[in-house]
Every structure is written in C-alpha cells, then in structure tokens.
C-alpha atoms as an extended CHARMM CRD file, in Angstrom:
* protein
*
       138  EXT
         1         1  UNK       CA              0.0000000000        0.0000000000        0.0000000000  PROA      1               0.0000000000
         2         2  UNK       CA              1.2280000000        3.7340000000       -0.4750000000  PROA      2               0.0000000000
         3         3  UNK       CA              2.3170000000        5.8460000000        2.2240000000  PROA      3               0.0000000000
         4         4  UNK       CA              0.4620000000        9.5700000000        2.2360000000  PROA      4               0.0000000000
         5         5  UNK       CA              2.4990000000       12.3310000000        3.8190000000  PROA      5               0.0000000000
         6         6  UNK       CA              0.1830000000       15.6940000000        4.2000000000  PROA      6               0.0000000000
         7         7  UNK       CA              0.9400000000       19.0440000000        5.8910000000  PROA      7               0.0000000000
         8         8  UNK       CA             -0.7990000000       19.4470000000        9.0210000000  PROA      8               0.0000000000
         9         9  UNK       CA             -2.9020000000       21.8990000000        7.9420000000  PROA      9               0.0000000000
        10        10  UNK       CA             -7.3670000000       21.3740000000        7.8390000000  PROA      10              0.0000000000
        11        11  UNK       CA             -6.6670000000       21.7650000000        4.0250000000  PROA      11              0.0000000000
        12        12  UNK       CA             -5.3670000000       18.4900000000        3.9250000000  PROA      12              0.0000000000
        13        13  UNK       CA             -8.1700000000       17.0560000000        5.1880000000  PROA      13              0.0000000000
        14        14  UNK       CA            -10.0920000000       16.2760000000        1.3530000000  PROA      14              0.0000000000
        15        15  UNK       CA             -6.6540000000       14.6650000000        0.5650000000  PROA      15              0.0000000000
        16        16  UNK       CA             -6.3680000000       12.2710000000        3.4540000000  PROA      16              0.0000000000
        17        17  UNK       CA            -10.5760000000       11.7900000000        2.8650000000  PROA      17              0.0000000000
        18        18  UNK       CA             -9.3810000000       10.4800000000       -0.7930000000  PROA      18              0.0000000000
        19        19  UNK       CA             -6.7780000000        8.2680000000        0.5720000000  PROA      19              0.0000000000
        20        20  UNK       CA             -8.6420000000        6.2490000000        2.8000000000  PROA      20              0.0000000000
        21        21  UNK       CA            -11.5360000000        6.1000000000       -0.0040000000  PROA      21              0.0000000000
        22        22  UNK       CA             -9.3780000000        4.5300000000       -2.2510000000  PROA      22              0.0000000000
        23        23  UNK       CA             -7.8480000000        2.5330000000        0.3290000000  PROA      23              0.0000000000
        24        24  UNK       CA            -11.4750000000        1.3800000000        1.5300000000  PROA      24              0.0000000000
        25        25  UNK       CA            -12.2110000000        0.2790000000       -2.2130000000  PROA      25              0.0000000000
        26        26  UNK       CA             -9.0770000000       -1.4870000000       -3.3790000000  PROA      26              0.0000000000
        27        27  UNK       CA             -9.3820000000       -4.0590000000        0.0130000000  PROA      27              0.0000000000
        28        28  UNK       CA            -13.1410000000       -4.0550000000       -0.9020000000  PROA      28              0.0000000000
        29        29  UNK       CA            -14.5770000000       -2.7470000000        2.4290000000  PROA      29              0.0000000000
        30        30  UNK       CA            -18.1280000000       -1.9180000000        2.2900000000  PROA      30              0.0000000000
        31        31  UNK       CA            -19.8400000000        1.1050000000        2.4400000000  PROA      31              0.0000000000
        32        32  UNK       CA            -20.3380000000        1.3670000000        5.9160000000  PROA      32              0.0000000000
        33        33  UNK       CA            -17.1870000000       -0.0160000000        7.0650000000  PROA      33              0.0000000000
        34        34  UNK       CA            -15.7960000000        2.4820000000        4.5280000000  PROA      34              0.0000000000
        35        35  UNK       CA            -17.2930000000        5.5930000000        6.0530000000  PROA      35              0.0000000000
        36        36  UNK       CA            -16.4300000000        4.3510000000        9.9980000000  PROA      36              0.0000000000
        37        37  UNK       CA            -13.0290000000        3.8450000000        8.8930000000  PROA      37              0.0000000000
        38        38  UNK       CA            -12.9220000000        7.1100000000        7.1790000000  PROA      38              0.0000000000
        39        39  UNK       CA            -15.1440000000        8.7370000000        9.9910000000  PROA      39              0.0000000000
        40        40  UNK       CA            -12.1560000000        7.6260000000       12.4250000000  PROA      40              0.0000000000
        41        41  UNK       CA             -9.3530000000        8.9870000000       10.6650000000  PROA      41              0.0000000000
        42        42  UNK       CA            -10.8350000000       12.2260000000        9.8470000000  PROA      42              0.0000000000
        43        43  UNK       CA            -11.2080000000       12.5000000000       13.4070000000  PROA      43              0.0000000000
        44        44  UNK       CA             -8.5020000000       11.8880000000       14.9590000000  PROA      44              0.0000000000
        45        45  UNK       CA             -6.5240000000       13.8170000000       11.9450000000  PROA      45              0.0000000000
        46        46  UNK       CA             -8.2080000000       16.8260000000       12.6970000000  PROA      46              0.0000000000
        47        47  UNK       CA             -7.4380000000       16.9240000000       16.4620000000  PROA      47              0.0000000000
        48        48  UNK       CA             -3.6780000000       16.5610000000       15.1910000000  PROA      48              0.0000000000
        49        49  UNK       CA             -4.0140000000       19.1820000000       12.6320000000  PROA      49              0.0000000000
        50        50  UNK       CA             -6.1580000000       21.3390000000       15.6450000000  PROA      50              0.0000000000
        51        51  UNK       CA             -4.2280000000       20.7840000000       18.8220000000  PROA      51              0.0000000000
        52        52  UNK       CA             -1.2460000000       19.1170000000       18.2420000000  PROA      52              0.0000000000
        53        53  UNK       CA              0.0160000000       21.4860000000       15.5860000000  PROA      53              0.0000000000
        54        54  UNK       CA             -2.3530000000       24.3520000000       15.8800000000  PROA      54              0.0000000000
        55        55  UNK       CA             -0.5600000000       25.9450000000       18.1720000000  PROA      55              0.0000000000
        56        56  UNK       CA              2.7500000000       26.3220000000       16.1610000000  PROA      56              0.0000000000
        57        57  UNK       CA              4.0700000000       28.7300000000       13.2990000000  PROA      57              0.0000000000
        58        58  UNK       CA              5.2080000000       25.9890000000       11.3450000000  PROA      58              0.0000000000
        59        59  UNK       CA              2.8010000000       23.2020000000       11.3520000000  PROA      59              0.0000000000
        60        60  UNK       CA              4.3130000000       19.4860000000       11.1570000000  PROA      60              0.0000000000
        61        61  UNK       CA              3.3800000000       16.1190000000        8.5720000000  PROA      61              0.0000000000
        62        62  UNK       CA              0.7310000000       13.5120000000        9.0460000000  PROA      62              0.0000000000
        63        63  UNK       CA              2.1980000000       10.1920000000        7.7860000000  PROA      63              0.0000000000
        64        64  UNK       CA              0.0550000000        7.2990000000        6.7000000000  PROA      64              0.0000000000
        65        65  UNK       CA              0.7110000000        4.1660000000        6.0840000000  PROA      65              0.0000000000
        66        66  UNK       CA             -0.8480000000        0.7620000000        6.0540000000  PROA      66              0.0000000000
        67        67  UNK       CA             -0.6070000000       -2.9330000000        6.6720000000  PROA      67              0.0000000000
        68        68  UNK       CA             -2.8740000000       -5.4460000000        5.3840000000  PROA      68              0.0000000000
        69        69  UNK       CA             -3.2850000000       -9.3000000000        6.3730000000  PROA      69              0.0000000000
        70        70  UNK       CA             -5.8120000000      -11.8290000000        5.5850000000  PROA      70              0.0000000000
        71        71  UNK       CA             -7.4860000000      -10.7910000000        8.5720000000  PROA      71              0.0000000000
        72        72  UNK       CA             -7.2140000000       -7.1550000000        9.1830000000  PROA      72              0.0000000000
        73        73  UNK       CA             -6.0760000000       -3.9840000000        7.5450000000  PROA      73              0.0000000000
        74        74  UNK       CA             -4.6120000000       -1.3100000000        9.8180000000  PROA      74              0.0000000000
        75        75  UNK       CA             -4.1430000000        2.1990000000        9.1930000000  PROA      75              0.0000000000
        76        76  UNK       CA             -1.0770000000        3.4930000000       10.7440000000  PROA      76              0.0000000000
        77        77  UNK       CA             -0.7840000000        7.5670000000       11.4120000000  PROA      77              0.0000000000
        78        78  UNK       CA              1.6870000000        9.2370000000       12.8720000000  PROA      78              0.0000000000
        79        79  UNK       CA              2.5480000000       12.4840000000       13.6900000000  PROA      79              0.0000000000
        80        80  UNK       CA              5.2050000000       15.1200000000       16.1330000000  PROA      80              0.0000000000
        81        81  UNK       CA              2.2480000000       16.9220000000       17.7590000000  PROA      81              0.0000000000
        82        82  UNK       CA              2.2380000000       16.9710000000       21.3680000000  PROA      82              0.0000000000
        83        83  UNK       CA              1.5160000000       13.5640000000       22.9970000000  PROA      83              0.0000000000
        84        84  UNK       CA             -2.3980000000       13.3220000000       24.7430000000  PROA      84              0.0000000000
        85        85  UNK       CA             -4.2110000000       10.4790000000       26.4790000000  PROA      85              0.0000000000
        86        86  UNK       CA             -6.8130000000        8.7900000000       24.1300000000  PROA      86              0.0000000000
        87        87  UNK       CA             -7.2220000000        6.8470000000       27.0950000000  PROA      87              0.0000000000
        88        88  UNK       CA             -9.1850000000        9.7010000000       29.1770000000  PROA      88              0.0000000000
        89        89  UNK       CA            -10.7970000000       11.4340000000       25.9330000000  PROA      89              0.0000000000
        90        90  UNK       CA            -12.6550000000        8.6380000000       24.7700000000  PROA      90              0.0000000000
        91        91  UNK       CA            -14.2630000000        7.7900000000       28.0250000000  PROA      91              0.0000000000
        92        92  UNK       CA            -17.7830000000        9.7530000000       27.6510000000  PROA      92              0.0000000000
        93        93  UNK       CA            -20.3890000000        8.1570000000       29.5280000000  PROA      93              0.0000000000
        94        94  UNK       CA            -23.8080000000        7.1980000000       27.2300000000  PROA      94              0.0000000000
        95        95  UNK       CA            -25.6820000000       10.2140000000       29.8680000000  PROA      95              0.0000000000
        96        96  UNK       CA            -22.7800000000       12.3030000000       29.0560000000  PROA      96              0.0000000000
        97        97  UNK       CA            -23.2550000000       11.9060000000       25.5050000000  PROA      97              0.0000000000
        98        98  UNK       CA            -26.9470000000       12.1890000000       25.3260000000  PROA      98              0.0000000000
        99        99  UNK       CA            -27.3230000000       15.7630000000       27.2720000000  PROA      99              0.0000000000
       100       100  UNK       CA            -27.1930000000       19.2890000000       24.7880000000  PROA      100             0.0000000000
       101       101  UNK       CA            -24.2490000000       20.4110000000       23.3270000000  PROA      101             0.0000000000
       102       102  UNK       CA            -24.3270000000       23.6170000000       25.8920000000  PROA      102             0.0000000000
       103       103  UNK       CA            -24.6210000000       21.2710000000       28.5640000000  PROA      103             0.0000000000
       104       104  UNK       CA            -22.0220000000       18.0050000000       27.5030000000  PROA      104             0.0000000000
       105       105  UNK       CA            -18.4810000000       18.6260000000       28.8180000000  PROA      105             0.0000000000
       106       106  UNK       CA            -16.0240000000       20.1350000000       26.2120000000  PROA      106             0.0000000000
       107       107  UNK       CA            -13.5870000000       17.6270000000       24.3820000000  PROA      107             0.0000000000
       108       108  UNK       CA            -13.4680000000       14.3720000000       23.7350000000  PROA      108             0.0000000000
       109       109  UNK       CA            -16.4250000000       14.0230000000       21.0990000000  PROA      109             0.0000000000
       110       110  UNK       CA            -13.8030000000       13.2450000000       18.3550000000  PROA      110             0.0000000000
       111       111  UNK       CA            -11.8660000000       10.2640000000       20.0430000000  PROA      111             0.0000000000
       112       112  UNK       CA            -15.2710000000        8.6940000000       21.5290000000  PROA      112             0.0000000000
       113       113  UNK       CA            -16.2340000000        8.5940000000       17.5080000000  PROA      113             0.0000000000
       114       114  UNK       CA            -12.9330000000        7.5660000000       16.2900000000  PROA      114             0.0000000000
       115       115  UNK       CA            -12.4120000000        4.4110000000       18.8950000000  PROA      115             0.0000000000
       116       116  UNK       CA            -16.1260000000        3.3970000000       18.4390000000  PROA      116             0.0000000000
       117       117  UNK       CA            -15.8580000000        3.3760000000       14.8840000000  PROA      117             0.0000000000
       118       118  UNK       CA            -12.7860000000        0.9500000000       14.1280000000  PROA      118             0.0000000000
       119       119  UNK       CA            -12.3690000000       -2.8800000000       15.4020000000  PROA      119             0.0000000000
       120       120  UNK       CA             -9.4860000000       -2.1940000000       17.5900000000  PROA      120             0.0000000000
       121       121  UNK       CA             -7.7870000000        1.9370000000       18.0250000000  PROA      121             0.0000000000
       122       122  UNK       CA             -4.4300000000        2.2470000000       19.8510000000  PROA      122             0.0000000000
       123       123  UNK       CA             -2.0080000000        4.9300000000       20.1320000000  PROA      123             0.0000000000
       124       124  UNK       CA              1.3990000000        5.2650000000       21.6540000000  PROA      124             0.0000000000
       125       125  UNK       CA              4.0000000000        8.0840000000       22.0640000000  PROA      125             0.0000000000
       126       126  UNK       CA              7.3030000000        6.9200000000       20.6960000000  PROA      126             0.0000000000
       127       127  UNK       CA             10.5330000000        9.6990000000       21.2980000000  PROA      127             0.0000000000
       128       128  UNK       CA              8.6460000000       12.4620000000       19.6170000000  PROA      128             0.0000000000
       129       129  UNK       CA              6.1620000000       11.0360000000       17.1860000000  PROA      129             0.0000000000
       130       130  UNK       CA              2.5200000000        9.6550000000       18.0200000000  PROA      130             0.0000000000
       131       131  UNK       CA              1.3940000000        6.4570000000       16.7490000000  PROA      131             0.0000000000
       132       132  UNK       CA             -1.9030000000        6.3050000000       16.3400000000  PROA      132             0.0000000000
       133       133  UNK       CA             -3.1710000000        2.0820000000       14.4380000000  PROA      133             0.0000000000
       134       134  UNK       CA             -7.0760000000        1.8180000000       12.8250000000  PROA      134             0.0000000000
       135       135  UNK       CA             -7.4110000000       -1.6860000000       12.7500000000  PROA      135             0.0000000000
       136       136  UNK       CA            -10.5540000000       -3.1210000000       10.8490000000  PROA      136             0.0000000000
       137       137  UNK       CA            -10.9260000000       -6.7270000000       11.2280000000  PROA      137             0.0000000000
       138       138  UNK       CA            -11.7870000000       -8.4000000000        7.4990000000  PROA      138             0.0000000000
C-alpha cells in the first residue's frame, strides 16, 4: 500500500478523505465499514491538525501508512504533535453523551467517535512522534 504524507494543515483534510476512499475500495470494504473507517481517521486527523500542531508557526506532517493481512487492515498515522491520552478522551459516559451540546463537557467528542468506529484503536508516544493504528478486522 502507499504511504500519504500531508501538511498538518485542515486543508489536507479532502486529501487524506481520498486516501482512505481509495484505500477502503481497493481491500473491498463496504460502504459502511468504509465511512467508519474514514469517519475515524478524519477525526482523529483533525485533532492533530487542531491541537497538536495548531498551536505552532510551522505546522508538522501527518504520515500514513498501512498494513494489510488476511485478517485485518490497519491504518497506521503518525505524527510530532504533542503527545495526549486517548485513554481519558474517549471515556464519555452514554448520559454524558446524550445531554445538549451547551450542557455536555467540552472535548473528547472526536476520540469517543474515532475508537467506536474501528475494530481495535491504539495509540502510543514513541521519542517524539505519536502512533496512532485503525485496525478493521476483514
């Protein structure tokens, strides 16, 4: 599979969108596996693009690559923005998610999408590049 390097800038985000599209259809995923997978990515992309390099003059590179198996294929991003805790982000109770916007805690929307929408989500700091793996189960 090709590797996709992209400035981490929101206008990037169409290209990265077309990546995983084309990805999606050339392992023959279906439709809605397709748009989870894509839903996912696009998430967790834009919190990169957002917080880990919207704070800086000269943004950094999103790097994609990905593995595929019989079983699985896995969508591997990484990136230099500062490192965060998936972990705690993702942990938005069903009450939680179900109140107002003006009344739901702020943050964490994104990663609660992105982990619900893939088979298996993991990320890990390594030096000064986060790893973040989509794995969808075939």
């Amino acid at each position: 599979m090709t590797e996709l390097t992209v400035v981490g800038k929101l206008q990037s985000l169409p290209k990265i969108a077309q990546y995983i599209q084309k990805l999606a259809r050339e392992v023959g995923l279906d439709a809605h596996t397709s748009y989870n997978l894509r839903l996912a990515v696009d998430e967790i992309s834009t919190n990169i693009i957002l917080h880990g390099y919207g704070q800086t003059d000269e943004p950094g590179l999103l790097v994609f690559n990905t593995i595929l198996t019989p079983e699985q294929l896995i969508v591997i991003l990484e990136d230099t923005g500062g490192a965060y805790e998936p972990e705690q982000l993702h942990q938005l109770s069903a009450a939680q998610i179900d109140k107002a916007l003006g009344q739901r805690p702020m943050g964490g929307l994104g990663v609660y999408l992105a982990v619900r929408s893939v088979d298996e989500f993991h990320y890990e700091r390594i030096g000064d590049r986060n790893r973040t793996r989509f794995v969808i189960n075939r």
